[in-house]
């Protein structure tokens, strides 16, 4: 089962770029967006060669609170340059410099070696919020990856499986090494579909500093005491990963773990399969309209399209009736949220557009549907995968 899940994810990784760039653009905006993605991927490949892989500003995409501190810090530094120092001004600047520091945080006795204290650091996550290694409780799996590193991308779905199996008892962190926010988001969310914490190090503060890597991927297994218990250079296969993470929590992972209740697992997989099949049919109807906008006035096409939206609502109601085991509740909720947006937002918009034969309204509804379908696909693959591995 786990092999089937991983095969699906890897096929998806391999076909994602091909599908995205070879399908016919359905609008000028789609063509422009695709060009931007091509440029981003090209930059991810070429940048490491010419500029050492640095992806840009370390504070790119910073959240509102962090950005506000950066602005205040800049203003206060300018004020000090113009008007001179004062104890109050200097103290506030020092405080802000500490709070907005990104990169290595030195601690006595730290080193990127087995048995040493894991070097501390603060980086931004993909939502722009600062995260500090030493503030995370419990064991940590710290993995350094990049989009151009094929073994990194290959192993990430397996990291996601073990992350779910560990059920929150271990914090998985993927540090993107030297790339931009957009590239990290694309490959973490769309290509690999991981849900664990991903941090950005576009300026390579860590790998040019306290974590000098001899190869990528490199993974550190850090105990609750902050000491590095093990480290691996190169790809870590599923069974080895389960063993090393199991050592951190003193529990065997994988087949020995409690199985997903059969009634929940079977019902969930059936709904996920039904949703996937429905979405394929819906996309076929949408493509008919893109190829021939005149079908918007065809009663038969309208009935078919409206029927798809009714199925969206039925699927969401069926999914809401399921009660997941606690360890899978977060993944279950992500699937539910995506289905809710498709059923309760995109569906009514499609029906309204059909009733008024409103081409612009239909395009808006379809864009919403397809955006949340992508989110559903990732969440459904993750939830379905952990169910299959535990049955």
XYZ file of C-alpha atoms in Angstrom:
391
model
C 0.000 0.000 0.000
C 2.758 2.407 0.922
C 4.528 1.578 -2.353
C 1.351 2.381 -4.296
C 1.008 5.715 -2.515
C 4.625 6.660 -3.133
C 4.382 5.602 -6.770
C 1.375 7.892 -7.243
C 3.188 10.815 -5.665
C 6.338 10.263 -7.686
C 4.360 9.970 -10.924
C 2.671 13.205 -9.965
C 6.039 14.887 -9.319
C 7.369 13.729 -12.687
C 4.238 14.687 -14.624
C 3.434 17.946 -12.830
C 5.765 20.184 -14.818
C 5.066 18.367 -18.100
C 1.286 18.678 -17.668
C 1.443 22.280 -16.544
C 3.565 23.459 -19.433
C 2.310 21.308 -22.320
C -1.439 21.667 -21.906
C -3.140 24.311 -23.990
C -3.394 27.678 -22.172
C -7.023 28.483 -21.486
C -6.488 32.216 -21.110
C -3.884 34.940 -21.550
C -3.515 35.048 -17.771
C -2.879 31.298 -17.674
C -0.182 31.646 -20.342
C 1.477 34.471 -18.418
C 1.330 32.533 -15.133
C 2.829 29.502 -16.804
C 5.650 31.620 -18.162
C 6.341 32.928 -14.683
C 6.478 29.381 -13.318
C 8.874 28.359 -16.104
C 11.053 31.324 -15.192
C 10.948 30.388 -11.510
C 11.997 26.812 -12.223
C 14.735 27.964 -14.596
C 15.975 30.333 -11.922
C 15.969 27.504 -9.389
C 18.164 25.437 -11.704
C 20.490 28.149 -12.994
C 20.881 30.289 -9.866
C 22.918 27.717 -7.903
C 25.409 27.624 -10.761
C 25.925 31.362 -11.173
C 25.223 32.883 -7.781
C 25.761 30.065 -5.340
C 22.062 29.204 -5.062
C 21.005 32.259 -3.081
C 17.309 32.874 -3.547
C 17.045 36.510 -2.486
C 16.077 38.538 0.550
C 16.047 36.502 3.754
C 12.903 38.383 4.864
C 11.033 37.845 1.569
C 7.370 37.181 2.253
C 7.637 38.166 5.919
C 4.379 38.306 7.840
C 2.738 41.537 8.927
C 4.140 41.619 12.471
C 7.690 40.763 11.398
C 7.562 43.287 8.553
C 6.357 45.995 10.931
C 9.391 45.403 13.134
C 11.705 45.654 10.136
C 10.122 48.954 9.126
C 10.402 50.298 12.667
C 14.037 49.194 12.864
C 14.846 50.982 9.613
C 13.126 54.158 10.779
C 14.930 54.156 14.117
C 18.313 53.597 12.494
C 17.625 56.547 10.189
C 16.605 58.640 13.189
C 19.829 57.767 14.993
C 21.888 58.664 11.929
C 20.202 62.065 11.710
C 19.783 63.016 15.358
C 22.374 60.928 17.191
C 22.174 58.190 19.800
C 20.293 58.024 23.054
C 20.092 55.231 25.596
C 16.383 54.693 24.928
C 16.806 54.727 21.154
C 19.814 52.406 21.226
C 18.011 49.981 23.527
C 14.993 49.768 21.206
C 17.204 49.284 18.156
C 19.100 46.497 19.913
C 15.815 44.834 20.874
C 14.492 44.996 17.319
C 17.766 43.716 15.883
C 17.516 40.680 18.124
C 13.833 40.083 17.332
C 14.338 40.373 13.560
C 17.589 38.449 13.361
C 17.436 35.639 10.822
C 20.064 32.927 10.609
C 22.424 31.319 13.079
C 22.041 31.852 16.830
C 25.272 30.768 18.463
C 25.212 28.504 21.535
C 28.151 27.086 23.462
C 28.916 23.507 22.512
C 26.923 23.480 19.290
C 28.085 21.677 16.138
C 26.529 19.856 13.218
C 27.881 16.532 14.507
C 26.398 13.473 16.156
C 26.333 13.937 19.915
C 26.645 17.733 19.743
C 24.068 20.401 20.490
C 22.213 21.184 17.260
C 23.109 24.729 16.142
C 20.217 27.078 16.828
C 18.698 29.386 14.228
C 15.710 31.538 13.336
C 14.168 31.464 9.844
C 10.857 32.401 8.285
C 8.305 29.744 7.397
C 6.306 29.727 4.165
C 3.686 31.970 5.756
C 6.291 34.575 6.677
C 6.394 33.842 10.409
C 9.732 33.525 12.267
C 10.490 30.099 13.765
C 13.355 29.367 16.146
C 14.757 25.845 16.430
C 15.384 25.967 20.199
C 11.778 27.053 20.872
C 10.387 23.828 19.402
C 9.614 21.213 22.050
C 10.363 17.533 21.559
C 12.415 15.614 19.002
C 13.088 17.172 15.605
C 13.873 15.811 12.156
C 15.806 18.548 10.351
C 16.095 18.005 6.605
C 17.964 20.294 4.176
C 16.539 20.250 0.637
C 16.348 22.183 -2.635
C 14.151 21.914 -5.729
C 17.095 21.095 -8.019
C 18.099 18.149 -5.797
C 16.268 15.138 -7.243
C 16.885 12.838 -4.232
C 15.538 15.602 -1.947
C 12.257 15.741 -3.853
C 12.097 11.942 -4.080
C 12.321 11.393 -0.325
C 9.934 14.142 0.805
C 6.717 12.086 0.365
C 8.261 9.429 2.609
C 9.055 12.108 5.187
C 5.385 13.104 5.023
C 4.269 9.514 5.660
C 6.461 9.171 8.758
C 5.487 12.666 9.894
C 1.856 11.520 9.934
C 2.728 8.207 11.571
C 4.558 10.025 14.359
C 1.332 11.897 15.102
C 2.876 15.155 16.297
C 5.380 13.554 18.641
C 8.214 14.635 16.345
C 8.527 17.968 14.522
C 9.625 17.569 10.925
C 11.370 20.622 9.462
C 12.396 20.984 5.856
C 14.899 23.820 5.373
C 14.888 25.022 1.783
C 18.497 25.783 0.995
C 19.176 28.884 -1.073
C 15.947 29.373 -3.023
C 13.126 31.868 -3.208
C 9.818 31.761 -1.357
C 7.889 31.040 -4.558
C 10.120 28.108 -5.533
C 9.971 26.617 -2.044
C 6.189 26.936 -1.905
C 5.720 25.384 -5.318
C 7.892 22.347 -4.705
C 6.832 21.799 -1.087
C 3.089 22.179 -1.625
C 2.398 21.358 -5.265
C 5.090 18.866 -6.242
C 5.723 16.930 -3.019
C 2.551 17.781 -1.086
C 4.171 17.819 2.354
C 2.313 19.310 5.307
C 5.174 19.585 7.784
C 7.040 22.780 8.645
C 9.126 24.260 5.808
C 11.580 27.074 6.517
C 13.359 29.409 4.112
C 17.095 30.036 4.002
C 17.505 31.937 0.703
C 20.800 33.485 1.800
C 22.229 30.108 2.912
C 22.872 31.375 6.427
C 22.955 27.795 7.714
C 24.743 25.805 5.021
C 27.376 28.514 4.616
C 27.655 28.627 8.417
C 26.909 26.165 11.228
C 25.538 23.387 8.974
C 28.211 22.903 6.270
C 26.804 20.140 4.077
C 28.818 17.626 2.099
C 25.765 16.669 0.067
C 22.039 17.154 -0.309
C 19.770 15.984 1.086
C 21.179 15.892 4.583
C 19.018 15.046 7.577
C 19.699 15.549 11.291
C 17.771 13.598 13.928
C 17.634 15.746 17.063
C 16.489 14.481 20.465
C 14.302 16.278 22.988
C 17.497 17.386 24.745
C 18.624 19.267 21.629
C 21.472 16.864 20.900
C 21.975 15.361 17.447
C 21.306 11.632 17.798
C 21.999 10.709 14.183
C 22.587 12.296 10.792
C 22.371 10.992 7.270
C 23.811 12.369 4.046
C 21.847 11.375 0.977
C 18.391 9.934 0.548
C 16.783 8.183 3.527
C 14.456 5.336 2.554
C 11.112 4.789 4.254
C 12.110 1.912 6.531
C 15.307 3.610 7.684
C 13.400 6.815 8.332
C 10.841 4.941 10.404
C 13.630 3.330 12.413
C 15.478 6.585 13.103
C 12.335 8.521 14.014
C 11.137 5.599 16.104
C 14.421 5.763 18.018
C 13.693 9.410 18.876
C 10.343 8.573 20.482
C 11.078 5.061 21.692
C 8.360 3.479 19.577
C 8.296 1.378 16.446
C 6.571 3.088 13.520
C 4.933 1.634 10.453
C 3.275 -1.747 10.496
C 3.417 -1.999 14.285
C 1.381 1.175 14.682
C -2.335 0.954 15.446
C -4.272 0.539 12.211
C -6.792 3.045 10.971
C -10.327 1.844 11.883
C -11.626 -0.133 8.918
C -14.981 1.648 8.711
C -13.364 5.094 8.597
C -10.580 4.056 6.229
C -12.825 2.319 3.715
C -15.435 5.089 3.713
C -12.798 7.795 3.347
C -11.015 6.096 0.455
C -14.346 5.569 -1.320
C -15.260 9.250 -0.994
C -11.814 10.369 -2.136
C -11.984 8.086 -5.181
C -15.510 9.331 -5.987
C -14.372 12.938 -5.722
C -11.407 12.352 -8.013
C -13.639 10.665 -10.590
C -16.196 13.473 -10.417
C -13.555 16.155 -10.772
C -12.249 14.462 -13.932
C -15.748 14.573 -15.430
C -16.179 18.191 -14.340
C -12.894 19.135 -15.980
C -14.041 17.468 -19.206
C -17.185 19.612 -19.165
C -15.122 22.713 -18.411
C -12.784 21.917 -21.303
C -15.789 21.619 -23.632
C -16.762 25.163 -22.685
C -13.218 26.449 -23.167
C -13.041 24.847 -26.596
C -16.531 26.093 -27.535
C -17.854 28.974 -25.375
C -21.183 28.614 -27.151
C -22.049 25.530 -25.061
C -22.839 27.934 -22.231
C -26.229 28.355 -23.875
C -26.735 24.598 -24.422
C -29.362 23.236 -21.956
C -27.799 19.754 -22.068
C -24.347 21.050 -21.161
C -25.857 23.250 -18.456
C -27.635 20.239 -16.907
C -24.427 18.200 -16.950
C -22.418 20.991 -15.347
C -25.038 21.659 -12.695
C -25.182 17.939 -11.905
C -21.459 17.991 -11.171
C -21.932 20.783 -8.632
C -24.672 18.795 -6.882
C -22.266 15.887 -6.555
C -19.743 18.264 -4.955
C -22.279 19.048 -2.244
C -23.128 15.370 -1.716
C -19.467 14.423 -1.389
C -18.866 17.172 1.137
C -21.859 16.080 3.232
C -20.664 12.471 3.162
C -17.205 13.517 4.250
C -18.564 15.661 7.083
C -20.329 12.577 8.455
C -17.006 10.790 9.006
C -15.200 10.901 12.346
C -11.439 10.516 11.883
C -9.058 9.000 14.430
C -7.347 11.756 16.381
C -3.972 11.180 14.733
C -5.451 11.843 11.282
C -7.746 14.727 12.235
C -5.491 17.437 10.780
C -5.239 15.736 7.384
C -8.983 15.002 7.467
C -9.707 18.675 8.120
C -7.594 19.807 5.168
C -9.570 17.558 2.827
C -12.822 18.733 4.377
C -11.882 22.403 3.980
C -11.057 21.928 0.294
C -14.324 20.073 -0.343
C -16.226 22.792 1.528
C -14.803 25.488 -0.737
C -15.633 23.466 -3.849
C -19.158 22.603 -2.678
C -20.186 25.804 -0.909
C -18.290 28.478 -2.844
C -17.507 27.246 -6.356
C -20.717 25.221 -6.733
C -23.212 28.069 -6.131
C -21.137 30.405 -8.313
C -21.247 27.889 -11.170
C -25.027 27.526 -10.841
C -25.542 31.292 -10.754
C -23.406 31.708 -13.866
C -25.310 28.961 -15.664
C -28.690 30.466 -14.867
C -27.616 33.849 -16.240
C -25.343 32.440 -18.980
C -22.680 34.688 -17.481
C -19.321 33.853 -19.073
C -17.281 36.049 -16.705
C -19.031 34.623 -13.661
C -18.427 31.088 -14.898
C -14.720 31.764 -15.376
C -14.481 33.081 -11.802
C -16.289 30.006 -10.463
C -14.131 27.594 -12.447
C -10.935 29.314 -11.349
C -12.070 28.873 -7.734
C -12.976 25.232 -8.340
C -9.629 24.431 -9.947
C -7.640 26.219 -7.245
C -9.302 24.214 -4.486
C -9.199 21.046 -6.534
C -5.388 21.316 -6.496
C -5.492 21.727 -2.706
C -7.881 18.768 -2.455
C -5.606 16.567 -4.586
C -2.627 17.167 -2.308
C -4.594 16.704 0.927
C -6.423 13.646 -0.431
C -3.169 12.003 -1.529
C -1.696 12.565 1.919
C -4.752 11.317 3.813
C -5.301 8.385 1.484
C -1.631 7.478 1.666
C -1.488 7.243 5.446
C -4.714 5.236 5.489
C -3.308 2.769 2.955
C -0.030 2.396 4.839
C -1.864 1.623 8.094
C -4.478 -0.821 6.787
